[in-house]
Amino acid sequence: MALRKGLAVAAASVAALVGVAAATASATPASASAVQQQIDAYISTHPEARQIDADTLSIPGGTLTMPAPGFEPTGAAISCSSGHLCVQDGDGHTWDYYYCGLYDFTGAGDGVFNNNQTSGTVAKFYNSDGSLRWTNTAKDTGTASWTPVYKIRPC
């Protein structure tokens, strides 16, 4: 499990670095290409994911949006539709969960979350061994270290 997350994080990091280099070389086409490289890298390790937009994948439980090249974390709260749990990792990848279930999570670094589910709904975050790491009760926003989180149960 830890190896899989490490490979996914490495693939996303390489794609992000390639994206930053491409963004400095030229404008829009390079940016689109860099985001596509991130999507391709993610799909290569997550065959259940499907691209649904230029920067967004459908994943079990919701969607994953790739960051634009040059993303800089601000620590500010992220927007999130009513009834959803949204998570943004330190690299700018944004997960938007809107189905209950237990889902693999490959986020890394320090980021933010917005638990905009029905008031009182408890989101659960799990360690690599499956033990509960922490919980959050809707409605709430905050910051978190995503590297040690391997699974998420939005509700």
JSON list of C-alpha atoms in Angstrom, two decimals:
[
{"chain": "A", "resi": 1, "resn": "MET", "atom": "CA", "xyz": [0.00, 0.00, 0.00]},
{"chain": "A", "resi": 2, "resn": "ALA", "atom": "CA", "xyz": [2.76, 2.45, 0.96]},
{"chain": "A", "resi": 3, "resn": "LEU", "atom": "CA", "xyz": [4.68, 1.57, -2.22]},
{"chain": "A", "resi": 4, "resn": "ARG", "atom": "CA", "xyz": [1.58, 2.21, -4.34]},
{"chain": "A", "resi": 5, "resn": "LYS", "atom": "CA", "xyz": [1.01, 5.61, -2.74]},
{"chain": "A", "resi": 6, "resn": "GLY", "atom": "CA", "xyz": [4.70, 6.41, -3.12]},
{"chain": "A", "resi": 7, "resn": "LEU", "atom": "CA", "xyz": [4.57, 5.55, -6.83]},
{"chain": "A", "resi": 8, "resn": "ALA", "atom": "CA", "xyz": [1.41, 7.59, -7.33]},
{"chain": "A", "resi": 9, "resn": "VAL", "atom": "CA", "xyz": [2.88, 10.57, -5.49]},
{"chain": "A", "resi": 10, "resn": "ALA", "atom": "CA", "xyz": [6.13, 10.25, -7.47]},
{"chain": "A", "resi": 11, "resn": "ALA", "atom": "CA", "xyz": [4.24, 10.09, -10.78]},
{"chain": "A", "resi": 12, "resn": "ALA", "atom": "CA", "xyz": [2.16, 13.14, -9.84]},
{"chain": "A", "resi": 13, "resn": "SER", "atom": "CA", "xyz": [5.25, 15.01, -8.68]},
{"chain": "A", "resi": 14, "resn": "VAL", "atom": "CA", "xyz": [7.14, 14.27, -11.89]},
{"chain": "A", "resi": 15, "resn": "ALA", "atom": "CA", "xyz": [4.12, 15.34, -13.89]},
{"chain": "A", "resi": 16, "resn": "ALA", "atom": "CA", "xyz": [3.88, 18.56, -11.86]},
{"chain": "A", "resi": 17, "resn": "LEU", "atom": "CA", "xyz": [7.58, 19.29, -12.36]},
{"chain": "A", "resi": 18, "resn": "VAL", "atom": "CA", "xyz": [7.25, 18.66, -16.08]},
{"chain": "A", "resi": 19, "resn": "GLY", "atom": "CA", "xyz": [4.25, 20.96, -16.04]},
{"chain": "A", "resi": 20, "resn": "VAL", "atom": "CA", "xyz": [6.18, 23.78, -14.37]},
{"chain": "A", "resi": 21, "resn": "ALA", "atom": "CA", "xyz": [9.01, 23.44, -16.90]},
{"chain": "A", "resi": 22, "resn": "ALA", "atom": "CA", "xyz": [6.55, 23.36, -19.78]},
{"chain": "A", "resi": 23, "resn": "ALA", "atom": "CA", "xyz": [4.68, 26.38, -18.47]},
{"chain": "A", "resi": 24, "resn": "THR", "atom": "CA", "xyz": [7.84, 28.47, -18.52]},
{"chain": "A", "resi": 25, "resn": "ALA", "atom": "CA", "xyz": [8.58, 27.42, -22.10]},
{"chain": "A", "resi": 26, "resn": "SER", "atom": "CA", "xyz": [5.30, 28.69, -23.55]},
{"chain": "A", "resi": 27, "resn": "ALA", "atom": "CA", "xyz": [1.77, 29.64, -22.58]},
{"chain": "A", "resi": 28, "resn": "THR", "atom": "CA", "xyz": [-1.53, 27.84, -23.11]},
{"chain": "A", "resi": 29, "resn": "PRO", "atom": "CA", "xyz": [-0.62, 24.76, -25.21]},
{"chain": "A", "resi": 30, "resn": "ALA", "atom": "CA", "xyz": [2.20, 23.82, -22.83]},
{"chain": "A", "resi": 31, "resn": "SER", "atom": "CA", "xyz": [-0.11, 24.29, -19.83]},
{"chain": "A", "resi": 32, "resn": "ALA", "atom": "CA", "xyz": [-2.71, 22.01, -21.37]},
{"chain": "A", "resi": 33, "resn": "SER", "atom": "CA", "xyz": [-0.01, 19.47, -22.20]},
{"chain": "A", "resi": 34, "resn": "ALA", "atom": "CA", "xyz": [1.38, 19.54, -18.65]},
{"chain": "A", "resi": 35, "resn": "VAL", "atom": "CA", "xyz": [-2.06, 18.95, -17.15]},
{"chain": "A", "resi": 36, "resn": "GLN", "atom": "CA", "xyz": [-2.67, 16.12, -19.62]},
{"chain": "A", "resi": 37, "resn": "GLN", "atom": "CA", "xyz": [0.62, 14.54, -18.55]},
{"chain": "A", "resi": 38, "resn": "GLN", "atom": "CA", "xyz": [-0.56, 14.63, -14.93]},
{"chain": "A", "resi": 39, "resn": "ILE", "atom": "CA", "xyz": [-3.85, 13.00, -15.96]},
{"chain": "A", "resi": 40, "resn": "ASP", "atom": "CA", "xyz": [-2.07, 10.32, -17.99]},
{"chain": "A", "resi": 41, "resn": "ALA", "atom": "CA", "xyz": [0.29, 9.57, -15.08]},
{"chain": "A", "resi": 42, "resn": "TYR", "atom": "CA", "xyz": [-2.64, 9.21, -12.67]},
{"chain": "A", "resi": 43, "resn": "ILE", "atom": "CA", "xyz": [-4.64, 6.96, -15.02]},
{"chain": "A", "resi": 44, "resn": "SER", "atom": "CA", "xyz": [-1.58, 4.74, -15.52]},
{"chain": "A", "resi": 45, "resn": "THR", "atom": "CA", "xyz": [-1.68, 3.82, -11.81]},
{"chain": "A", "resi": 46, "resn": "HIS", "atom": "CA", "xyz": [-5.47, 4.12, -11.35]},
{"chain": "A", "resi": 47, "resn": "PRO", "atom": "CA", "xyz": [-7.15, 2.39, -14.32]},
{"chain": "A", "resi": 48, "resn": "GLU", "atom": "CA", "xyz": [-10.61, 2.96, -12.78]},
{"chain": "A", "resi": 49, "resn": "ALA", "atom": "CA", "xyz": [-10.22, 6.73, -13.33]},
{"chain": "A", "resi": 50, "resn": "ARG", "atom": "CA", "xyz": [-11.75, 8.31, -16.44]},
{"chain": "A", "resi": 51, "resn": "GLN", "atom": "CA", "xyz": [-10.98, 11.74, -17.88]},
{"chain": "A", "resi": 52, "resn": "ILE", "atom": "CA", "xyz": [-14.15, 13.85, -18.01]},
{"chain": "A", "resi": 53, "resn": "ASP", "atom": "CA", "xyz": [-12.73, 17.31, -18.70]},
{"chain": "A", "resi": 54, "resn": "ALA", "atom": "CA", "xyz": [-9.44, 18.96, -19.67]},
{"chain": "A", "resi": 55, "resn": "ASP", "atom": "CA", "xyz": [-8.22, 18.85, -16.07]},
{"chain": "A", "resi": 56, "resn": "THR", "atom": "CA", "xyz": [-10.66, 16.53, -14.28]},
{"chain": "A", "resi": 57, "resn": "LEU", "atom": "CA", "xyz": [-11.00, 12.80, -13.72]},
{"chain": "A", "resi": 58, "resn": "SER", "atom": "CA", "xyz": [-13.98, 10.80, -12.56]},
{"chain": "A", "resi": 59, "resn": "ILE", "atom": "CA", "xyz": [-12.75, 8.59, -9.71]},
{"chain": "A", "resi": 60, "resn": "PRO", "atom": "CA", "xyz": [-14.52, 6.26, -7.30]},
{"chain": "A", "resi": 61, "resn": "GLY", "atom": "CA", "xyz": [-16.53, 8.50, -4.97]},
{"chain": "A", "resi": 62, "resn": "GLY", "atom": "CA", "xyz": [-16.29, 11.72, -6.99]},
{"chain": "A", "resi": 63, "resn": "THR", "atom": "CA", "xyz": [-13.76, 13.67, -9.03]},
{"chain": "A", "resi": 64, "resn": "LEU", "atom": "CA", "xyz": [-10.08, 14.64, -9.00]},
{"chain": "A", "resi": 65, "resn": "THR", "atom": "CA", "xyz": [-8.98, 17.94, -10.56]},
{"chain": "A", "resi": 66, "resn": "MET", "atom": "CA", "xyz": [-5.35, 18.43, -11.52]},
{"chain": "A", "resi": 67, "resn": "PRO", "atom": "CA", "xyz": [-3.61, 21.71, -10.67]},
{"chain": "A", "resi": 68, "resn": "ALA", "atom": "CA", "xyz": [-2.48, 24.20, -13.28]},
{"chain": "A", "resi": 69, "resn": "PRO", "atom": "CA", "xyz": [1.28, 24.39, -13.79]},
{"chain": "A", "resi": 70, "resn": "GLY", "atom": "CA", "xyz": [2.89, 26.71, -11.27]},
{"chain": "A", "resi": 71, "resn": "PHE", "atom": "CA", "xyz": [0.28, 26.08, -8.56]},
{"chain": "A", "resi": 72, "resn": "GLU", "atom": "CA", "xyz": [1.26, 27.71, -5.27]},
{"chain": "A", "resi": 73, "resn": "PRO", "atom": "CA", "xyz": [-0.64, 26.65, -2.13]},
{"chain": "A", "resi": 74, "resn": "THR", "atom": "CA", "xyz": [-2.21, 29.51, -0.19]},
{"chain": "A", "resi": 75, "resn": "GLY", "atom": "CA", "xyz": [-3.74, 27.63, 2.74]},
{"chain": "A", "resi": 76, "resn": "ALA", "atom": "CA", "xyz": [-7.04, 29.39, 2.05]},
{"chain": "A", "resi": 77, "resn": "ALA", "atom": "CA", "xyz": [-10.32, 27.47, 2.28]},
{"chain": "A", "resi": 78, "resn": "ILE", "atom": "CA", "xyz": [-11.45, 25.87, -0.96]},
{"chain": "A", "resi": 79, "resn": "SER", "atom": "CA", "xyz": [-14.94, 26.06, -2.40]},
{"chain": "A", "resi": 80, "resn": "CYS", "atom": "CA", "xyz": [-17.02, 22.91, -2.21]},
{"chain": "A", "resi": 81, "resn": "SER", "atom": "CA", "xyz": [-20.56, 22.17, -3.34]},
{"chain": "A", "resi": 82, "resn": "SER", "atom": "CA", "xyz": [-23.22, 21.50, -0.74]},
{"chain": "A", "resi": 83, "resn": "GLY", "atom": "CA", "xyz": [-23.24, 17.85, 0.29]},
{"chain": "A", "resi": 84, "resn": "HIS", "atom": "CA", "xyz": [-19.60, 17.29, -0.73]},
{"chain": "A", "resi": 85, "resn": "LEU", "atom": "CA", "xyz": [-16.26, 16.71, 1.01]},
{"chain": "A", "resi": 86, "resn": "CYS", "atom": "CA", "xyz": [-13.44, 18.51, -0.82]},
{"chain": "A", "resi": 87, "resn": "VAL", "atom": "CA", "xyz": [-9.73, 18.03, -0.20]},
{"chain": "A", "resi": 88, "resn": "GLN", "atom": "CA", "xyz": [-6.78, 19.87, -1.76]},
{"chain": "A", "resi": 89, "resn": "ASP", "atom": "CA", "xyz": [-3.29, 18.49, -1.18]},
{"chain": "A", "resi": 90, "resn": "GLY", "atom": "CA", "xyz": [-0.02, 20.41, -1.06]},
{"chain": "A", "resi": 91, "resn": "ASP", "atom": "CA", "xyz": [0.51, 19.92, -4.80]},
{"chain": "A", "resi": 92, "resn": "GLY", "atom": "CA", "xyz": [-2.88, 21.42, -5.70]},
{"chain": "A", "resi": 93, "resn": "HIS", "atom": "CA", "xyz": [-4.72, 18.21, -6.58]},
{"chain": "A", "resi": 94, "resn": "THR", "atom": "CA", "xyz": [-8.37, 18.63, -5.56]},
{"chain": "A", "resi": 95, "resn": "TRP", "atom": "CA", "xyz": [-10.59, 15.69, -4.65]},
{"chain": "A", "resi": 96, "resn": "ASP", "atom": "CA", "xyz": [-14.35, 16.27, -4.57]},
{"chain": "A", "resi": 97, "resn": "TYR", "atom": "CA", "xyz": [-16.18, 13.38, -2.90]},
{"chain": "A", "resi": 98, "resn": "TYR", "atom": "CA", "xyz": [-19.96, 13.17, -3.16]},
{"chain": "A", "resi": 99, "resn": "TYR", "atom": "CA", "xyz": [-20.64, 9.46, -2.63]},
{"chain": "A", "resi": 100, "resn": "CYS", "atom": "CA", "xyz": [-20.36, 7.56, 0.63]},
{"chain": "A", "resi": 101, "resn": "GLY", "atom": "CA", "xyz": [-17.83, 4.73, 0.69]},
{"chain": "A", "resi": 102, "resn": "LEU", "atom": "CA", "xyz": [-14.20, 3.99, 1.49]},
{"chain": "A", "resi": 103, "resn": "TYR", "atom": "CA", "xyz": [-11.77, 5.32, -1.11]},
{"chain": "A", "resi": 104, "resn": "ASP", "atom": "CA", "xyz": [-8.02, 5.12, -1.75]},
{"chain": "A", "resi": 105, "resn": "PHE", "atom": "CA", "xyz": [-6.30, 8.49, -1.41]},
{"chain": "A", "resi": 106, "resn": "THR", "atom": "CA", "xyz": [-2.97, 9.53, -2.93]},
{"chain": "A", "resi": 107, "resn": "GLY", "atom": "CA", "xyz": [-2.66, 13.12, -1.74]},
{"chain": "A", "resi": 108, "resn": "ALA", "atom": "CA", "xyz": [0.60, 14.45, -0.35]},
{"chain": "A", "resi": 109, "resn": "GLY", "atom": "CA", "xyz": [1.88, 17.42, 1.59]},
{"chain": "A", "resi": 110, "resn": "ASP", "atom": "CA", "xyz": [0.02, 19.97, 3.65]},
{"chain": "A", "resi": 111, "resn": "GLY", "atom": "CA", "xyz": [-3.29, 21.16, 2.26]},
{"chain": "A", "resi": 112, "resn": "VAL", "atom": "CA", "xyz": [-6.85, 22.10, 3.06]},
{"chain": "A", "resi": 113, "resn": "PHE", "atom": "CA", "xyz": [-10.30, 20.55, 3.25]},
{"chain": "A", "resi": 114, "resn": "ASN", "atom": "CA", "xyz": [-13.90, 21.70, 3.17]},
{"chain": "A", "resi": 115, "resn": "ASN", "atom": "CA", "xyz": [-16.39, 19.30, 4.72]},
{"chain": "A", "resi": 116, "resn": "ASN", "atom": "CA", "xyz": [-19.55, 20.80, 3.25]},
{"chain": "A", "resi": 117, "resn": "GLN", "atom": "CA", "xyz": [-21.69, 17.71, 3.75]},
{"chain": "A", "resi": 118, "resn": "THR", "atom": "CA", "xyz": [-24.95, 17.68, 5.68]},
{"chain": "A", "resi": 119, "resn": "SER", "atom": "CA", "xyz": [-24.36, 19.07, 9.18]},
{"chain": "A", "resi": 120, "resn": "GLY", "atom": "CA", "xyz": [-23.25, 16.31, 11.53]},
{"chain": "A", "resi": 121, "resn": "THR", "atom": "CA", "xyz": [-21.89, 14.01, 8.80]},
{"chain": "A", "resi": 122, "resn": "VAL", "atom": "CA", "xyz": [-18.55, 12.58, 9.92]},
{"chain": "A", "resi": 123, "resn": "ALA", "atom": "CA", "xyz": [-15.71, 12.19, 7.41]},
{"chain": "A", "resi": 124, "resn": "LYS", "atom": "CA", "xyz": [-13.02, 9.68, 8.40]},
{"chain": "A", "resi": 125, "resn": "PHE", "atom": "CA", "xyz": [-9.35, 9.63, 7.37]},
{"chain": "A", "resi": 126, "resn": "TYR", "atom": "CA", "xyz": [-7.24, 6.46, 7.64]},
{"chain": "A", "resi": 127, "resn": "ASN", "atom": "CA", "xyz": [-3.57, 5.49, 8.00]},
{"chain": "A", "resi": 128, "resn": "SER", "atom": "CA", "xyz": [-1.78, 3.01, 5.72]},
{"chain": "A", "resi": 129, "resn": "ASP", "atom": "CA", "xyz": [-2.56, 0.12, 8.10]},
{"chain": "A", "resi": 130, "resn": "GLY", "atom": "CA", "xyz": [-6.29, 0.91, 7.96]},
{"chain": "A", "resi": 131, "resn": "SER", "atom": "CA", "xyz": [-6.46, 2.41, 11.44]},
{"chain": "A", "resi": 132, "resn": "LEU", "atom": "CA", "xyz": [-8.45, 5.60, 11.93]},
{"chain": "A", "resi": 133, "resn": "ARG", "atom": "CA", "xyz": [-6.17, 8.66, 11.85]},
{"chain": "A", "resi": 134, "resn": "TRP", "atom": "CA", "xyz": [-8.71, 11.44, 12.48]},
{"chain": "A", "resi": 135, "resn": "THR", "atom": "CA", "xyz": [-12.31, 12.50, 11.84]},
{"chain": "A", "resi": 136, "resn": "ASN", "atom": "CA", "xyz": [-14.06, 15.73, 10.94]},
{"chain": "A", "resi": 137, "resn": "THR", "atom": "CA", "xyz": [-17.72, 16.61, 11.44]},
{"chain": "A", "resi": 138, "resn": "ALA", "atom": "CA", "xyz": [-19.53, 18.71, 8.82]},
{"chain": "A", "resi": 139, "resn": "LYS", "atom": "CA", "xyz": [-19.78, 21.60, 8.32]},
{"chain": "A", "resi": 140, "resn": "ASP", "atom": "CA", "xyz": [-16.13, 22.55, 8.75]},
{"chain": "A", "resi": 141, "resn": "THR", "atom": "CA", "xyz": [-13.00, 23.69, 6.93]},
{"chain": "A", "resi": 142, "resn": "GLY", "atom": "CA", "xyz": [-9.38, 23.39, 7.92]},
{"chain": "A", "resi": 143, "resn": "THR", "atom": "CA", "xyz": [-5.82, 22.34, 7.12]},
{"chain": "A", "resi": 144, "resn": "ALA", "atom": "CA", "xyz": [-4.27, 18.88, 7.23]},
{"chain": "A", "resi": 145, "resn": "SER", "atom": "CA", "xyz": [-1.16, 16.92, 6.38]},
{"chain": "A", "resi": 146, "resn": "TRP", "atom": "CA", "xyz": [-2.29, 14.54, 3.64]},
{"chain": "A", "resi": 147, "resn": "THR", "atom": "CA", "xyz": [0.87, 12.43, 3.26]},
{"chain": "A", "resi": 148, "resn": "PRO", "atom": "CA", "xyz": [-0.07, 9.98, 6.05]},
{"chain": "A", "resi": 149, "resn": "VAL", "atom": "CA", "xyz": [-3.68, 9.63, 4.82]},
{"chain": "A", "resi": 150, "resn": "TYR", "atom": "CA", "xyz": [-4.22, 6.56, 2.63]},
{"chain": "A", "resi": 151, "resn": "LYS", "atom": "CA", "xyz": [-8.01, 6.19, 2.62]},
{"chain": "A", "resi": 152, "resn": "ILE", "atom": "CA", "xyz": [-10.97, 8.51, 3.06]},
{"chain": "A", "resi": 153, "resn": "ARG", "atom": "CA", "xyz": [-14.55, 7.70, 4.03]},
{"chain": "A", "resi": 154, "resn": "PRO", "atom": "CA", "xyz": [-16.54, 10.90, 3.31]},
{"chain": "A", "resi": 155, "resn": "CYS", "atom": "CA", "xyz": [-19.65, 9.65, 5.14]}
]
